[in-house]
XYZ file of C-alpha atoms in Angstrom:
532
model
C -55.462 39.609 14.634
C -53.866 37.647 17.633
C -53.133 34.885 14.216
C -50.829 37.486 12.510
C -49.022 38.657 15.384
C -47.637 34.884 16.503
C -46.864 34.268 12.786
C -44.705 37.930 13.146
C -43.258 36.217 16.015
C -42.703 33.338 13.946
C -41.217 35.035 11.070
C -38.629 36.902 13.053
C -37.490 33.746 14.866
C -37.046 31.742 11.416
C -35.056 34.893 10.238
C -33.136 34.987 13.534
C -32.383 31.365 13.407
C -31.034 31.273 9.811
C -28.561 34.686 10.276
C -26.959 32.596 13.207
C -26.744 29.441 11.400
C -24.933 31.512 8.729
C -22.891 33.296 10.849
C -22.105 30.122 12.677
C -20.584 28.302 8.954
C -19.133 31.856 7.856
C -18.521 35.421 8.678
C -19.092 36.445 5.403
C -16.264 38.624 5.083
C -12.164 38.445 4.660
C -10.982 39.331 8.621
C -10.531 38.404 11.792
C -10.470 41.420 14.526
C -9.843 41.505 17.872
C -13.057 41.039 18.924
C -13.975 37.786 16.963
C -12.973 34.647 16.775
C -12.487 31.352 14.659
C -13.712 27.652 15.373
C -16.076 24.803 14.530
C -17.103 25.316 10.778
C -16.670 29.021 10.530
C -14.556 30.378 7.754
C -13.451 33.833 6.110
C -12.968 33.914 2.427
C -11.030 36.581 0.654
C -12.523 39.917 -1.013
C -12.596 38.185 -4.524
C -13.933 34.597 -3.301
C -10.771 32.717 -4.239
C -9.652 32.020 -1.026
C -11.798 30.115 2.136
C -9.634 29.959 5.652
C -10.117 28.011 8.774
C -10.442 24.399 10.204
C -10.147 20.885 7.787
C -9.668 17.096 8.177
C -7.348 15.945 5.690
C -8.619 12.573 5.889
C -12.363 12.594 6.851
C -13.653 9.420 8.390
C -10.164 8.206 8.616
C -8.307 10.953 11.332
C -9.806 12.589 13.821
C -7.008 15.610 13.347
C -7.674 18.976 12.235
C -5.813 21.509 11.516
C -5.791 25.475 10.242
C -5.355 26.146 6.908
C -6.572 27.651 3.721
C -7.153 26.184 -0.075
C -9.136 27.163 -2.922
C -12.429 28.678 -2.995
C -13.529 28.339 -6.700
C -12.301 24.812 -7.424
C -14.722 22.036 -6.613
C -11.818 19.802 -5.534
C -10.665 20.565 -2.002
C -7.140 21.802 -2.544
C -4.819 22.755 0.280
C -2.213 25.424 -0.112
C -1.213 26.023 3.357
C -1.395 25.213 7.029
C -0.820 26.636 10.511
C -0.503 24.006 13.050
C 1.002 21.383 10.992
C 3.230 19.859 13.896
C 0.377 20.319 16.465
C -3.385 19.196 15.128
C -6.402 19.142 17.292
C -8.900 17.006 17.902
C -12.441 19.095 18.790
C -12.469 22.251 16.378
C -15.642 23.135 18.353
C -13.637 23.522 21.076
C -10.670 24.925 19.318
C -10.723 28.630 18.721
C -8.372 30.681 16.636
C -7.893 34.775 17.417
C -6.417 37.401 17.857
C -4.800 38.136 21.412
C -1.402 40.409 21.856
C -1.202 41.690 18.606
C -0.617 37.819 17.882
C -2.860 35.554 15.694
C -2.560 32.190 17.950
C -4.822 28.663 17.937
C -6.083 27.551 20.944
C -6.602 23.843 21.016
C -9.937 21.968 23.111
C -7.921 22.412 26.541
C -7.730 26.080 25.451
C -3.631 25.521 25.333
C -2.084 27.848 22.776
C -0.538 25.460 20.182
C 0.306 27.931 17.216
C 1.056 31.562 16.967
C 1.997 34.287 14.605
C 5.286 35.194 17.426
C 5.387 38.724 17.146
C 6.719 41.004 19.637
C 3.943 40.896 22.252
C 1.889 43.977 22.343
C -1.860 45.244 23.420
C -3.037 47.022 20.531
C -6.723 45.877 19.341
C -6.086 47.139 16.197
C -4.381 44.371 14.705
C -6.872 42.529 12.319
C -6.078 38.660 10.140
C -6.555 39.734 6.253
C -6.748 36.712 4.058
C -6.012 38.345 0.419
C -7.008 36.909 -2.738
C -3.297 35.899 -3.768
C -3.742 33.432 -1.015
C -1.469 35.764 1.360
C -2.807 35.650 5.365
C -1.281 38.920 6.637
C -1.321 40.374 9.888
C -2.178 44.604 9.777
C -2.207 47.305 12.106
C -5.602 49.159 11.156
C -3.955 52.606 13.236
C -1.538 52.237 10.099
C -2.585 51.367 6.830
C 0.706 52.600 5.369
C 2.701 50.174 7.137
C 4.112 46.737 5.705
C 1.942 43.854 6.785
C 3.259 42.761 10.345
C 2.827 38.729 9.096
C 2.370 37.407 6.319
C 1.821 33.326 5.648
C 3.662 33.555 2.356
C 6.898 33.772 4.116
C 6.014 30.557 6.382
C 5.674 28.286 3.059
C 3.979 24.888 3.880
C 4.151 22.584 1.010
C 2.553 24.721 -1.899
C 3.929 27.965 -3.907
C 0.977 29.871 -5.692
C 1.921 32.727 -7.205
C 3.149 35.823 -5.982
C 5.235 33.634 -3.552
C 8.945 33.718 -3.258
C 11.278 30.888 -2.363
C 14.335 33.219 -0.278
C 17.642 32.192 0.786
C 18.396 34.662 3.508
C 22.327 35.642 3.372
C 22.686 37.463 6.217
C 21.041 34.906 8.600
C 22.207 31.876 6.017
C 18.386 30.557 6.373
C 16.480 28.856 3.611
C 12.556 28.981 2.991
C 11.367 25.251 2.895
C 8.684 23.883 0.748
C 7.823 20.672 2.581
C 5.736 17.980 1.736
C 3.087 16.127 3.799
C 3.523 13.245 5.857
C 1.764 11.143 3.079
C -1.425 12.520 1.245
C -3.869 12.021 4.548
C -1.686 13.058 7.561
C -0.563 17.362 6.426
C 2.524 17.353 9.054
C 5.986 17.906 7.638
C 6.745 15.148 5.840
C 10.509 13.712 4.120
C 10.636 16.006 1.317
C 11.773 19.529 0.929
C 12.503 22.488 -1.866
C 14.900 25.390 -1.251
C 17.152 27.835 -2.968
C 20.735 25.820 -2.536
C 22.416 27.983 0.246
C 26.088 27.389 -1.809
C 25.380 30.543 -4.433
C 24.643 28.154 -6.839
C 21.680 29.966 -8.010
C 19.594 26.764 -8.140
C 17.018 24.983 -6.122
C 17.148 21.686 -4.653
C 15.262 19.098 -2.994
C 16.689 17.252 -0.014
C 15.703 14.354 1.905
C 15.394 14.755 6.128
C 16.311 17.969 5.774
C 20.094 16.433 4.969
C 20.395 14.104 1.698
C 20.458 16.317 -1.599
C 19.814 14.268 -3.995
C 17.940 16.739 -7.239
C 19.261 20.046 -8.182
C 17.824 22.310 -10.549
C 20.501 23.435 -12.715
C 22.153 27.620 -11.838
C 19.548 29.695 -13.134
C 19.821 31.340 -17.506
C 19.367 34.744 -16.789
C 18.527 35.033 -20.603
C 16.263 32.044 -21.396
C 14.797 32.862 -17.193
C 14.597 29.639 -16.660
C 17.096 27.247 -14.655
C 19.270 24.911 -16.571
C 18.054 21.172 -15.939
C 14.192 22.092 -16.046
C 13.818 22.731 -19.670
C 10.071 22.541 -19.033
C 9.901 26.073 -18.129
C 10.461 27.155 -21.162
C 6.980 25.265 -22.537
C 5.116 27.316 -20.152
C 2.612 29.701 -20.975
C 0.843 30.365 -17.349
C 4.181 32.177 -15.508
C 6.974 35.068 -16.209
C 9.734 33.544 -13.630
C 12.571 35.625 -12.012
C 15.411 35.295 -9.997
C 16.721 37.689 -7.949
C 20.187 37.783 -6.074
C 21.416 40.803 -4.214
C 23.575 41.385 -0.772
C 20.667 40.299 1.651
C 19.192 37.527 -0.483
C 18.590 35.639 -3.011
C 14.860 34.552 -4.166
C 12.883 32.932 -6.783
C 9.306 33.700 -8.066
C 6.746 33.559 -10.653
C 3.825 35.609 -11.432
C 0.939 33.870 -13.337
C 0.467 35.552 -17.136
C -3.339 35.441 -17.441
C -5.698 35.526 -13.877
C -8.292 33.384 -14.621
C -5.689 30.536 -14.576
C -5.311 28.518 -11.377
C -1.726 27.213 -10.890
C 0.428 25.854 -8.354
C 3.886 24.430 -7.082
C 3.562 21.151 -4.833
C 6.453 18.868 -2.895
C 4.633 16.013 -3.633
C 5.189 13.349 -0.513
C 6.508 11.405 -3.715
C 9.982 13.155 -3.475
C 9.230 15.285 -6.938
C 8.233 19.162 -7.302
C 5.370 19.387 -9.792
C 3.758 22.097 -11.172
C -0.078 21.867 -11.403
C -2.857 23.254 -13.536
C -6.240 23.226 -12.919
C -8.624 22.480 -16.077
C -11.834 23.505 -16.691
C -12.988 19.762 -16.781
C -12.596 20.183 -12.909
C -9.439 18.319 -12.431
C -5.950 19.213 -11.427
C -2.929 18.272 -14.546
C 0.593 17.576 -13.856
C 2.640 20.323 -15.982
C 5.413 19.051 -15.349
C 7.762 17.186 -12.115
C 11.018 16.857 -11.084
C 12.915 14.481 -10.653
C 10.895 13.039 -14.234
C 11.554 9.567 -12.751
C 9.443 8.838 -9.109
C 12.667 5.994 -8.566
C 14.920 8.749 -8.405
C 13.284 10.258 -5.197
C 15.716 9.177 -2.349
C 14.323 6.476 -0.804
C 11.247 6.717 -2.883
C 10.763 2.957 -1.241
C 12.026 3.168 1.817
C 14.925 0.630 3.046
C 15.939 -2.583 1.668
C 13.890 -2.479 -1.611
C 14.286 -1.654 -4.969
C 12.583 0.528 -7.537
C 11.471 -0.248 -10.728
C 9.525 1.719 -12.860
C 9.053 -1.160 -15.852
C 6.359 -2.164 -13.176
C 3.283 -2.098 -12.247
C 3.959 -1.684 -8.756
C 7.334 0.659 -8.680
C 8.364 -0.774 -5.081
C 9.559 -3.972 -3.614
C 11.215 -5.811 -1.159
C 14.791 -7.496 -1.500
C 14.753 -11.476 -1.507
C 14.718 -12.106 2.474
C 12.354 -8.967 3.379
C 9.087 -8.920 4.111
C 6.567 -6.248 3.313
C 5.824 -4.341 6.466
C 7.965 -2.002 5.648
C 10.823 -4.453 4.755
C 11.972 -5.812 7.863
C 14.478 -9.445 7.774
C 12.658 -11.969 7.977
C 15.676 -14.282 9.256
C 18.070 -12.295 10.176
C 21.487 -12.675 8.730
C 24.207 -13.212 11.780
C 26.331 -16.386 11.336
C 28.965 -17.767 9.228
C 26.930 -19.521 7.653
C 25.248 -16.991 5.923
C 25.203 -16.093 2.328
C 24.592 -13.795 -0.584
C 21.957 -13.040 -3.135
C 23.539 -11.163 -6.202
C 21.477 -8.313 -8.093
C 22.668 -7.421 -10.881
C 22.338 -4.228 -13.224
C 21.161 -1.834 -10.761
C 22.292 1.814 -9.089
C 23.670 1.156 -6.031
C 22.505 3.139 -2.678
C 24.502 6.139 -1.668
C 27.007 6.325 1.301
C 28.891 3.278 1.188
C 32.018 2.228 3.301
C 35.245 1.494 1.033
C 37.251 -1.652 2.298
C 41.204 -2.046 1.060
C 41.009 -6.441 -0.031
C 42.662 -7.931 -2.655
C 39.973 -9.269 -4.733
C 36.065 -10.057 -4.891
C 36.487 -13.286 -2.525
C 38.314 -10.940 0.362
C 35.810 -8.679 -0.056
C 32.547 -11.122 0.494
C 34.516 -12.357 3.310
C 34.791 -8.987 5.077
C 31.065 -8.493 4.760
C 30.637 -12.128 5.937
C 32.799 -11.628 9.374
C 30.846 -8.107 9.994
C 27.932 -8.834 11.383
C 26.579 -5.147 10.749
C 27.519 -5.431 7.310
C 24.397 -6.022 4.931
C 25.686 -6.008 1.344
C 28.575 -5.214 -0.759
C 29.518 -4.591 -4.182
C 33.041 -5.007 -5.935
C 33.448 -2.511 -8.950
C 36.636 -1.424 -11.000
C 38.755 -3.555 -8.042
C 37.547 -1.559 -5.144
C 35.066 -3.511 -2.181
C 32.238 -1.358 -0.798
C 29.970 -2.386 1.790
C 27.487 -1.382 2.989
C 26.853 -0.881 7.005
C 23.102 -1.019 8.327
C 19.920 -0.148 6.634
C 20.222 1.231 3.147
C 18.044 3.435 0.953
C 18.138 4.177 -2.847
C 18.567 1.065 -4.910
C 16.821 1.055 -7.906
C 16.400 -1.569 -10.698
C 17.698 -0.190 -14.179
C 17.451 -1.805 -17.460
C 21.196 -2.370 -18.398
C 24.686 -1.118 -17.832
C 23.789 -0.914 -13.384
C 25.975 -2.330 -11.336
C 26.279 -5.615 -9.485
C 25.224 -5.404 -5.327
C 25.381 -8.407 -3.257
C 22.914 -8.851 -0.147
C 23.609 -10.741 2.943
C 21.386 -13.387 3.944
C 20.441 -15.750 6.339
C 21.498 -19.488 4.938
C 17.333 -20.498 5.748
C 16.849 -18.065 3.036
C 18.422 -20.373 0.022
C 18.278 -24.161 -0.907
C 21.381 -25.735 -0.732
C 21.768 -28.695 -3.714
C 21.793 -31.238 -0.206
C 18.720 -30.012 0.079
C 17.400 -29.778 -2.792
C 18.494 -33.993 -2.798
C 17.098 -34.755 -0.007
C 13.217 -33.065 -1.275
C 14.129 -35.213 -4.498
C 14.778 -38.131 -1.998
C 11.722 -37.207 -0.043
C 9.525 -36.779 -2.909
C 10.281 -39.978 -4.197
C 9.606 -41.891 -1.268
C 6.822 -40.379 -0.619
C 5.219 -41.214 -3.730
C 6.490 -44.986 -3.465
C 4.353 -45.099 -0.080
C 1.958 -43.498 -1.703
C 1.647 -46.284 -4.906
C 2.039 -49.016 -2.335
C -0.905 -47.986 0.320
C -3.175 -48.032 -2.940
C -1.875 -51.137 -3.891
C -2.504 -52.835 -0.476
C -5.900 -51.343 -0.345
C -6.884 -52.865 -3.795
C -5.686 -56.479 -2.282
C -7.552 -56.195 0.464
C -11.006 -55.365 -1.233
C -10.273 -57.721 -4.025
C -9.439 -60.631 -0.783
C -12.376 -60.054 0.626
C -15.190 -59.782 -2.631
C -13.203 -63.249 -3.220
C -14.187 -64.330 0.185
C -17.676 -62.634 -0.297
C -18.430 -64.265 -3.479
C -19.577 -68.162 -4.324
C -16.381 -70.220 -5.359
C -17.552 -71.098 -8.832
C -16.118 -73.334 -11.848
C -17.089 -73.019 -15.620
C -17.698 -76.086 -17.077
C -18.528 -77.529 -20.633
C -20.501 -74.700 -22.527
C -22.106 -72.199 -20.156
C -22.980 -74.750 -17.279
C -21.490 -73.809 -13.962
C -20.338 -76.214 -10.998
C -20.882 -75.109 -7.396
C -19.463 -76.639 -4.648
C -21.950 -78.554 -2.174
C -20.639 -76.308 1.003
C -21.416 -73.354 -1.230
C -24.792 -74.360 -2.085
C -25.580 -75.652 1.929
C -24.715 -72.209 2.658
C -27.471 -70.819 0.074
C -30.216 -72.992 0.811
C -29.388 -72.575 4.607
C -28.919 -76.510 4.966
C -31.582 -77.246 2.271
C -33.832 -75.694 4.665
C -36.318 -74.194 1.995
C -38.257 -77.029 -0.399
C -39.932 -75.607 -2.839
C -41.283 -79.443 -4.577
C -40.240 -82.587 -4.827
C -39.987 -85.706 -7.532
C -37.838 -86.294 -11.020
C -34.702 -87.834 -9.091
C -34.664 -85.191 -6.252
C -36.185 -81.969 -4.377
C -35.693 -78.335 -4.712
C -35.064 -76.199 -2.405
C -34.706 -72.530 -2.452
C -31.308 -70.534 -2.107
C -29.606 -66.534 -2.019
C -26.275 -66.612 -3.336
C -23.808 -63.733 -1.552
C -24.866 -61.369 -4.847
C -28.499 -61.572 -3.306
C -29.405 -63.655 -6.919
C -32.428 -65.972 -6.116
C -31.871 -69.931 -7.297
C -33.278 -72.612 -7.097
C -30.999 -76.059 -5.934
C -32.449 -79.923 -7.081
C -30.727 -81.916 -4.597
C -30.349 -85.331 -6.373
C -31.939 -88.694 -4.445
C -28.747 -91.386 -3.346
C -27.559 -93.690 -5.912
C -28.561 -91.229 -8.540
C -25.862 -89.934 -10.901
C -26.532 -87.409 -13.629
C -24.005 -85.648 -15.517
C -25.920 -83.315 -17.073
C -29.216 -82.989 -15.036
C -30.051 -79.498 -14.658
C -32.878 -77.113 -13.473
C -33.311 -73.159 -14.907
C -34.011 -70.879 -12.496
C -36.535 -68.375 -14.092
C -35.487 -65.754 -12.224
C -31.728 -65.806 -11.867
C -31.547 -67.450 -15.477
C -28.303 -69.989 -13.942
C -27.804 -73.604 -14.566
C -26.605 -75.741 -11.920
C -25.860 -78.841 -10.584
C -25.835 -80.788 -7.352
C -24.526 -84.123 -6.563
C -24.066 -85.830 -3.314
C -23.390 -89.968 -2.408
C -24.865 -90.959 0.309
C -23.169 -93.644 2.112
């Protein structure tokens, strides 16, 4: 009996355990009230499950930043759609805590600082509650009205993704534009470069500027009767959206509403400089609908200053002649006279360049030249344009580009002195070369000469040694070996280490052709001597 009551005991704690683990990873449910709260691995996820909310590392294992945000429930590839704190990350999202205090939704970092909030008028009622819908909308409601418009609402603080249902709003009495910006790059989610709006000039087009400044892609005005805007042709291909544009006294928006739900779809401003409409396949992968600018080389400075893009390469980016690749810098910097240019031809030139009044092409290298802040210049249809400072833009095109000539430091060519003095060089060098191998060759030849036993062929295959020679063989006849028939014999080495064996003839006794075979060397030889 005591046996079943501890494994009761048990039981319960197991249970108890695993409801706080769960409630620890998820509340389960679509809101935030007053009296919870938001932090570690905790998320909501909307009524229909399309929708999760709350902390993520962009780049796990390589950042230590997190942020607020949402993304997609149902697709199996992590997809972000919006953030909260994007200028203002934190590093402990166990410490971090997002809720509800004033009527506001605000994130608390680790030092429990408020770094984001919802900025509403500051009020005390409890019965404001975070609703994270199923079109991907967080809203802000007062429970005491359900009646009322949502107090917030994330779709009107766009990050760097449009689902649908979203609107992108010029606001004409305030002259504010909604931005779609992109990330920093595709690891780091803070505002990045690039950004989408409705042009604030009644155009009745988007565009996509760089820093917030440089317009460099429009969209074309909007065809009211083909509901799409001019330049994207695209849109009329697509079978996922109904698009609208609306224009009245107090604004001007445009939206899309997807044709069929079970289709996942979205608008990015892609940290390459292009907006690009996604689609989600069942093969569990997102595919690029459609981007514009088509070309990536015709997102401003797609490559960042002093390069060039080329898109008949493999790699689209590169340095100018003279830059390095950290991020371009000089490597010898161009400041003197003496300095000179490198010509490019048949490419589009950057944007914003100074026009000088010269008389010709020379007059206008030799402005360039005597300004030291002056970095290129180009001379088209008689007019001189230089170019100040860094520069951004220039891209590589196939034919019919224009000419753009980039100031150097003189280090960075070879001058035809130069190049006669490495001719020079190279020659010499190889002459020394020819002639240390040549005096090593004498010198091993001099001394195997010196090594080996002077020798002289004589008659037939008999050969005479000198007597000094031989001395030095038989170490002074130092070795007899027998005696008799005219002489004695005495062993010798020869330098080679070639046993012989030396008769050494008796005095008075001449013999031109008295010889003795060495059996083991196989040499004839002969030895004469007078004795006085």
């Amino acid at each position: 009996m005591e046996i079943i009551k501890n494994n009761s005991w048990l039981m319960l704690f197991v249970l108890f355990t695993c409801f706080s683990l769960k409630s620890h990873v998820s509340f389960g449910a679509d809101t935030i009230s007053a009296n919870q709260s938001l932090s570690g691995d905790q998320t909501i996820v909307s009524k229909g499950g399309v929708f999760a909310f709350g902390f993520f590392n962009p780049a796990p294992g390589k950042s230590s930043n997190y942020y607020i945000g949402m993304w997609y429930k149902k697709v199996s590839e992590r997809t972000i759609v919006w953030v909260a704190n994007r200028e203002q990350p934190v590093s402990d999202r166990f410490s971090s805590v997002l809720r509800i205090s004033d009527g506001n939704l605000i994130l608390f970092n680790e030092s429990q600082q408020p770094i984001w909030s919802t900025i509403l008028t500051a009020t005390s009622r409890r019965s404001v509650v975070a609703v994270l819908l199923d079109e991907g909308n967080l809203v802000l409601r007062d429970l005491s009205n359900n009646l009322s418009e949502p107090l917030w609402r994330s779709f009107d603080h766009p990050a760097h993704t449009r689902i649908p249902g979203m609107k992108l709003t010029f606001n004409k009495r305030n002259n504010v534009s909604q931005l779609l910006t992109s990330w920093k790059n595709k690891e780091n989610s803070a505002p990045g470069l690039f950004s989408l709006e409705l042009a604030p000039d009644a155009s009745n087009q988007n565009a996509i500027l760089w820093n917030r400044s440089e317009q460099y892609w429009r969209s074309g005005p909007w065809d009211d009767n083909a509901k799409i805007f001019s330049l994207v042709p695209e849109m009329t291909l697509n079978y996922i959206y109904n698009f609208s544009y609306v224009s009245n006294e107090n604004e001007s928006y445009f939206t899309n509403n997807v044709k069929d739900s079970t289709y996942t779809s979205r608008f990015i401003m892609d940290v390459s400089g292009q907006v690009k409409q996604m689609n989600w396949l069942p093969t569990n992968s997102w595919f690029l609908f459609w981007s514009q600018p088509r070309q990536q080389c015709k997102g401003y400075a797609f490559c960042g200053q002093f390069s060039t893009c080329n898109e008949q390469t493999e790699r689209f980016c590169s340095c100018l002649k003279g830059f390095q690749q950290k991020s371009c810098e000089n490597n010898s910097l161009a400041n003197g006279k003496s300095d000179q240019f490198f010509q490019y031809s048949n490419m589009k030139l950057p944007k914003h360049p100074q026009s000088v009044a010269v008389g010709g092409i020379r007059e206008c290298e030799t402005h360039c030249l005597n300004n030291c802040s002056c970095t290129a210049y180009a001379y088209k249809d008689n007019a001189c344009s230089i170019w100040v400072g860094s520069f951004v833009g220039l891209q590589q095109l196939q034919g019919g580009g224009d000419t753009i000539y980039i100031k150097l430091a003189a280090s960075e060519f070879s001058s035809p002195k130069n190049k006669q003095g490495v001719f020079i060089g190279s020659v010499v060098g190889t002459v020394a070369v020819v002639a240390l191998i040549g005096l090593i060759m004498l010198v091993y030849l001099r001394r195997r000469k010196t090594a080996t036993v002077t020798t002289k062929t004589v008659e037939g295959s008999l050969v005479a040694f000198a007597c000094k020679d031989l001395q030095t063989a038989t170490k002074n006849f130092s070795e007899k070996l027998e005696g008799g028939g005219f002489g004695s014999v005495f062993k010798g080495v020869l330098p080679n280490s070639s046993l012989i064996a030396v008769k050494k003839l008796d005095a008075g006794i001449i013999s031109s052709g008295l010889c003795e075979e060495n059996p083991t060397a196989v040499l004839e030889y002969c030895c004469y001597k007078w004795k006085e």
